């Protein structure tokens, strides 16, 4: 869906192709994007959102308030607000922002956000070489949005991948990210690729080339959860996706997330969600 105000100060696109419930269990998917040239003193919030978003400031200045802290944000900077955080952002009176933004969610989106946040000591605010570059990419999304076809949907999400990939490349290249972050990244990549196998923390640590206890400490420090919990969440979210999106029997879904039989998968699923796989499918499948 495309929306443009009469004064042309804001252009916005919100994806209506995928239900929000299915977005949250996708790997990585666009929620919305837009371009806004703010009025003096324009303010938004305080508000909590269920998706992550990033604003790229092309011109002007303003402030971001999040986690009881205030950050000044100016030209060729961006600010990130993770899903679930309450934030308020306000354009300056004398030189209001001109910015573009992208909102996204999905199982992998948290990892990308954490990688970006870890690349700066100024939490939530990062420098970027050319914010107009991101505005140009987001304008392509808006221009494509009048076409509701599957092809357009895939192209739009391709641009989103390009935006996040470009941003990660730019920010991490100039960061002082420690070895511990690279260990966490290796562990995440291994789990993302092998969640459908019967893997253990010792397997992940071996891939990263470190002792399991060291992996546990580093991962918890960097990612905020243990590697075991990350793997559990990944398996559960993938299982939920398959229960909703397919008609596959429970034993096949269990096998798809690393369980040798339906009983062990069902016990695992019930422990984490308080529902059996069959009940979850009945309650949430439309």
Tab-separated table of C-alpha atoms in Angstrom:
chain	number	residue	atom	x	y	z
A	1	UNK	CA	0.000	0.000	0.000
A	2	UNK	CA	1.355	3.388	-1.039
A	3	UNK	CA	0.445	6.658	0.648
A	4	UNK	CA	1.545	10.159	-0.268
A	5	UNK	CA	0.273	13.306	1.444
A	6	UNK	CA	-0.920	16.273	-0.570
A	7	UNK	CA	2.030	18.447	0.473
A	8	UNK	CA	4.512	15.776	-0.666
A	9	UNK	CA	6.364	15.946	2.692
A	10	UNK	CA	5.917	12.243	3.281
A	11	UNK	CA	5.891	9.200	1.029
A	12	UNK	CA	5.241	5.874	2.664
A	13	UNK	CA	4.827	2.202	1.828
A	14	UNK	CA	3.486	-0.488	4.171
A	15	UNK	CA	3.579	-4.086	3.009
A	16	UNK	CA	0.120	-5.680	2.941
A	17	UNK	CA	1.225	-8.763	1.030
A	18	UNK	CA	1.952	-10.832	4.149
A	19	UNK	CA	-0.090	-11.075	7.358
A	20	UNK	CA	1.725	-9.619	10.365
A	21	UNK	CA	1.556	-12.964	12.197
A	22	UNK	CA	3.428	-14.599	9.331
A	23	UNK	CA	5.930	-11.732	9.106
A	24	UNK	CA	7.045	-12.365	12.675
A	25	UNK	CA	7.940	-15.976	11.890
A	26	UNK	CA	9.570	-15.221	8.549
A	27	UNK	CA	13.350	-15.115	8.415
A	28	UNK	CA	13.573	-11.443	7.461
A	29	UNK	CA	10.863	-9.345	5.870
A	30	UNK	CA	9.920	-5.732	5.230
A	31	UNK	CA	7.222	-4.082	7.348
A	32	UNK	CA	7.252	-0.541	5.973
A	33	UNK	CA	9.440	2.196	4.527
A	34	UNK	CA	9.179	5.847	3.651
A	35	UNK	CA	10.663	9.285	3.187
A	36	UNK	CA	9.688	12.316	5.252
A	37	UNK	CA	10.789	15.946	5.258
A	38	UNK	CA	9.697	16.946	8.744
A	39	UNK	CA	8.022	20.139	9.852
A	40	UNK	CA	9.878	22.181	12.480
A	41	UNK	CA	9.500	20.550	15.889
A	42	UNK	CA	7.732	17.471	14.532
A	43	UNK	CA	7.649	14.756	17.204
A	44	UNK	CA	6.580	11.103	17.224
A	45	UNK	CA	6.047	9.058	20.371
A	46	UNK	CA	6.467	7.873	22.984
A	47	UNK	CA	5.509	4.638	21.287
A	48	UNK	CA	6.465	0.959	21.320
A	49	UNK	CA	6.455	-0.991	18.052
A	50	UNK	CA	6.480	-4.693	17.270
A	51	UNK	CA	9.099	-4.292	14.548
A	52	UNK	CA	12.594	-2.814	14.245
A	53	UNK	CA	13.124	0.414	12.339
A	54	UNK	CA	16.019	2.541	11.139
A	55	UNK	CA	15.893	6.243	10.158
A	56	UNK	CA	18.558	7.669	7.824
A	57	UNK	CA	18.992	11.443	8.281
A	58	UNK	CA	19.855	13.161	5.000
A	59	UNK	CA	19.631	16.738	6.299
A	60	UNK	CA	18.814	18.600	9.484
A	61	UNK	CA	18.964	17.545	13.100
A	62	UNK	CA	16.833	16.353	15.983
A	63	UNK	CA	16.843	14.048	18.993
A	64	UNK	CA	16.011	10.459	19.903
A	65	UNK	CA	14.847	9.510	23.396
A	66	UNK	CA	15.055	5.826	24.293
A	67	UNK	CA	15.790	3.864	27.475
A	68	UNK	CA	15.705	7.102	29.503
A	69	UNK	CA	18.556	8.523	27.425
A	70	UNK	CA	18.595	11.289	24.846
A	71	UNK	CA	20.723	11.279	21.699
A	72	UNK	CA	21.297	14.116	19.260
A	73	UNK	CA	21.106	12.967	15.630
A	74	UNK	CA	22.233	15.029	12.646
A	75	UNK	CA	22.985	14.843	8.919
A	76	UNK	CA	24.534	11.579	7.700
A	77	UNK	CA	23.652	9.715	10.840
A	78	UNK	CA	21.027	7.068	11.463
A	79	UNK	CA	19.143	5.910	14.510
A	80	UNK	CA	17.950	2.388	15.249
A	81	UNK	CA	15.000	1.495	17.461
A	82	UNK	CA	14.721	-2.251	18.200
A	83	UNK	CA	11.315	-3.907	18.397
A	84	UNK	CA	9.671	-3.551	21.787
A	85	UNK	CA	11.585	-0.417	22.823
A	86	UNK	CA	9.668	2.751	23.721
A	87	UNK	CA	11.040	5.750	21.856
A	88	UNK	CA	10.306	9.367	21.023
A	89	UNK	CA	12.031	11.272	18.248
A	90	UNK	CA	11.762	14.985	17.581
A	91	UNK	CA	12.956	17.193	14.719
A	92	UNK	CA	14.746	20.437	15.591
A	93	UNK	CA	12.911	23.745	15.317
A	94	UNK	CA	15.670	25.540	13.380
A	95	UNK	CA	16.781	22.706	11.068
A	96	UNK	CA	14.233	19.868	10.981
A	97	UNK	CA	15.142	16.436	9.706
A	98	UNK	CA	14.857	15.162	6.183
A	99	UNK	CA	15.038	11.396	6.587
A	100	UNK	CA	14.082	8.078	5.091
A	101	UNK	CA	13.254	4.963	7.061
A	102	UNK	CA	12.795	1.231	6.850
A	103	UNK	CA	10.940	-1.065	9.254
A	104	UNK	CA	11.452	-4.824	9.302
A	105	UNK	CA	10.968	-7.961	11.382
A	106	UNK	CA	11.466	-11.708	11.332
A	107	UNK	CA	13.506	-14.362	13.094
A	108	UNK	CA	16.851	-13.131	11.732
A	109	UNK	CA	16.105	-9.423	12.093
A	110	UNK	CA	17.137	-9.333	15.769
A	111	UNK	CA	20.599	-10.621	14.833
A	112	UNK	CA	21.109	-7.906	12.226
A	113	UNK	CA	19.993	-5.210	14.644
A	114	UNK	CA	22.350	-6.506	17.330
A	115	UNK	CA	25.249	-6.545	14.883
A	116	UNK	CA	24.589	-2.907	14.051
A	117	UNK	CA	24.206	-1.850	17.671
A	118	UNK	CA	27.439	-3.617	18.606
A	119	UNK	CA	29.332	-1.682	15.934
A	120	UNK	CA	29.082	1.628	17.814
A	121	UNK	CA	29.776	2.913	21.299
A	122	UNK	CA	26.996	5.498	20.799
A	123	UNK	CA	24.172	3.037	21.281
A	124	UNK	CA	21.230	3.416	18.850
A	125	UNK	CA	22.956	6.156	16.765
A	126	UNK	CA	25.481	5.447	14.010
A	127	UNK	CA	27.329	7.506	11.414
A	128	UNK	CA	26.816	6.716	7.741
A	129	UNK	CA	28.794	8.017	4.803
A	130	UNK	CA	25.822	9.087	2.689
A	131	UNK	CA	22.258	8.929	4.012
A	132	UNK	CA	20.967	10.003	0.594
A	133	UNK	CA	22.136	6.640	-0.769
A	134	UNK	CA	19.617	4.899	1.468
A	135	UNK	CA	16.891	7.380	0.538
A	136	UNK	CA	17.459	6.502	-3.117
A	137	UNK	CA	17.056	2.790	-2.372
A	138	UNK	CA	13.911	3.397	-0.325
A	139	UNK	CA	12.465	5.540	-3.130
A	140	UNK	CA	12.789	2.495	-5.401
A	141	UNK	CA	10.639	0.536	-2.945
A	142	UNK	CA	7.994	3.260	-2.993
A	143	UNK	CA	8.017	3.433	-6.792
A	144	UNK	CA	7.478	-0.338	-7.012
A	145	UNK	CA	4.731	-0.428	-4.414
A	146	UNK	CA	1.844	0.269	-6.787
A	147	UNK	CA	2.295	-3.244	-8.172
A	148	UNK	CA	0.865	-5.859	-5.783
A	149	UNK	CA	2.327	-8.834	-7.648
A	150	UNK	CA	4.517	-11.516	-6.136
A	151	UNK	CA	7.353	-10.376	-8.385
A	152	UNK	CA	7.131	-6.854	-6.977
A	153	UNK	CA	7.006	-8.195	-3.410
A	154	UNK	CA	10.199	-10.174	-3.974
A	155	UNK	CA	11.969	-7.242	-5.634
A	156	UNK	CA	11.003	-4.914	-2.779
A	157	UNK	CA	12.329	-7.338	-0.182
A	158	UNK	CA	15.468	-7.708	-2.289
A	159	UNK	CA	16.034	-3.963	-1.929
A	160	UNK	CA	15.543	-4.293	1.829
A	161	UNK	CA	18.239	-6.995	1.949
A	162	UNK	CA	20.495	-4.696	-0.071
A	163	UNK	CA	19.904	-1.808	2.366
A	164	UNK	CA	20.705	-3.868	5.463
A	165	UNK	CA	23.654	-5.575	3.762
A	166	UNK	CA	25.119	-2.240	2.659
A	167	UNK	CA	24.627	-0.815	6.127
A	168	UNK	CA	26.238	-3.791	7.864
A	169	UNK	CA	29.184	-3.637	5.482
A	170	UNK	CA	29.648	0.073	6.110
A	171	UNK	CA	29.233	0.065	9.878
A	172	UNK	CA	31.125	-3.094	10.787
A	173	UNK	CA	34.043	-2.197	8.520
A	174	UNK	CA	34.658	0.950	10.578
A	175	UNK	CA	33.883	-0.528	13.976
A	176	UNK	CA	36.142	-1.822	16.699
A	177	UNK	CA	34.064	-4.976	17.075
A	178	UNK	CA	35.977	-7.415	19.245
A	179	UNK	CA	36.864	-11.034	18.635
A	180	UNK	CA	34.041	-12.026	20.955
A	181	UNK	CA	31.529	-10.530	18.523
A	182	UNK	CA	32.959	-12.583	15.656
A	183	UNK	CA	32.630	-15.704	17.824
A	184	UNK	CA	28.958	-14.913	18.440
A	185	UNK	CA	28.432	-14.284	14.732
A	186	UNK	CA	30.017	-17.638	13.847
A	187	UNK	CA	27.804	-19.385	16.379
A	188	UNK	CA	24.682	-17.674	15.040
A	189	UNK	CA	25.546	-18.572	11.443
A	190	UNK	CA	26.156	-22.198	12.412
A	191	UNK	CA	22.835	-22.470	14.254
A	192	UNK	CA	20.944	-20.712	11.447
A	193	UNK	CA	22.302	-23.251	8.962
A	194	UNK	CA	22.023	-26.377	11.126
A	195	UNK	CA	18.950	-25.874	13.339
A	196	UNK	CA	17.290	-28.755	11.442
A	197	UNK	CA	20.013	-31.141	12.654
A	198	UNK	CA	20.440	-32.681	16.099
A	199	UNK	CA	23.187	-30.216	17.109
A	200	UNK	CA	24.508	-29.461	20.582
A	201	UNK	CA	26.434	-26.584	22.143
A	202	UNK	CA	29.633	-28.628	21.847
A	203	UNK	CA	29.118	-28.788	18.058
A	204	UNK	CA	28.661	-25.024	17.867
A	205	UNK	CA	31.732	-24.368	20.012
A	206	UNK	CA	33.808	-26.736	17.879
A	207	UNK	CA	32.779	-24.842	14.749
A	208	UNK	CA	33.783	-21.537	16.373
A	209	UNK	CA	37.036	-23.084	17.599
A	210	UNK	CA	36.507	-22.389	21.304
A	211	UNK	CA	35.539	-24.168	24.515
A	212	UNK	CA	31.764	-24.520	25.130
A	213	UNK	CA	31.901	-22.642	28.438
A	214	UNK	CA	33.706	-19.723	26.794
A	215	UNK	CA	31.147	-19.686	23.987
A	216	UNK	CA	28.318	-19.561	26.528
A	217	UNK	CA	29.821	-16.539	28.312
A	218	UNK	CA	30.708	-14.598	25.173
A	219	UNK	CA	27.402	-15.312	23.457
A	220	UNK	CA	25.344	-14.268	26.494
A	221	UNK	CA	27.353	-11.042	26.794
A	222	UNK	CA	26.989	-10.165	23.111
A	223	UNK	CA	23.512	-11.446	22.274
A	224	UNK	CA	21.710	-11.120	25.595
A	225	UNK	CA	20.676	-14.792	25.668
A	226	UNK	CA	22.518	-18.100	25.910
A	227	UNK	CA	23.362	-20.039	22.729
A	228	UNK	CA	21.072	-22.818	23.960
A	229	UNK	CA	18.171	-20.371	24.270
A	230	UNK	CA	18.931	-18.891	20.834
A	231	UNK	CA	18.827	-22.375	19.300
A	232	UNK	CA	15.630	-23.204	21.177
A	233	UNK	CA	13.942	-20.002	19.948
A	234	UNK	CA	15.086	-20.704	16.409
A	235	UNK	CA	13.688	-24.236	16.409
A	236	UNK	CA	10.401	-23.133	17.983
A	237	UNK	CA	9.879	-20.252	15.552
A	238	UNK	CA	10.667	-22.462	12.569
A	239	UNK	CA	8.290	-25.122	13.866
A	240	UNK	CA	5.532	-22.535	14.337
A	241	UNK	CA	6.071	-21.339	10.782
A	242	UNK	CA	5.746	-24.876	9.414
A	243	UNK	CA	2.676	-25.661	11.545
A	244	UNK	CA	0.900	-22.586	10.197
A	245	UNK	CA	2.129	-22.577	6.605
A	246	UNK	CA	1.989	-26.315	5.783
A	247	UNK	CA	-0.149	-29.410	6.235
A	248	UNK	CA	2.891	-31.550	7.075
A	249	UNK	CA	2.347	-34.144	9.816
A	250	UNK	CA	3.885	-33.509	13.238
A	251	UNK	CA	6.685	-36.052	12.799
A	252	UNK	CA	7.830	-34.347	9.563
A	253	UNK	CA	7.825	-30.919	11.212
A	254	UNK	CA	9.758	-32.330	14.156
A	255	UNK	CA	12.311	-33.816	11.800
A	256	UNK	CA	12.579	-30.465	10.017
A	257	UNK	CA	13.785	-28.802	13.229
A	258	UNK	CA	16.144	-31.541	14.418
A	259	UNK	CA	14.050	-34.149	16.270
A	260	UNK	CA	14.173	-37.861	15.491
A	261	UNK	CA	10.590	-38.600	16.511
A	262	UNK	CA	7.255	-36.860	17.016
A	263	UNK	CA	7.113	-37.557	20.754
A	264	UNK	CA	10.367	-35.813	21.652
A	265	UNK	CA	9.444	-32.874	19.410
A	266	UNK	CA	5.979	-32.582	20.970
A	267	UNK	CA	7.431	-32.606	24.508
A	268	UNK	CA	9.929	-29.906	23.523
A	269	UNK	CA	7.276	-27.782	21.821
A	270	UNK	CA	4.822	-28.044	24.727
A	271	UNK	CA	7.533	-27.155	27.258
A	272	UNK	CA	8.376	-23.942	25.376
A	273	UNK	CA	4.880	-22.834	24.326
A	274	UNK	CA	2.499	-24.565	26.776
A	275	UNK	CA	0.682	-25.987	23.726
A	276	UNK	CA	1.028	-29.198	21.789
A	277	UNK	CA	1.995	-28.789	18.117
A	278	UNK	CA	-1.499	-29.945	17.105
A	279	UNK	CA	-3.190	-27.435	19.406
A	280	UNK	CA	-0.938	-24.626	18.197
A	281	UNK	CA	-1.859	-25.412	14.599
A	282	UNK	CA	-5.570	-25.523	15.481
A	283	UNK	CA	-5.430	-22.186	17.345
A	284	UNK	CA	-3.325	-20.176	14.891
A	285	UNK	CA	-3.760	-21.634	11.424
A	286	UNK	CA	-6.319	-19.623	9.453
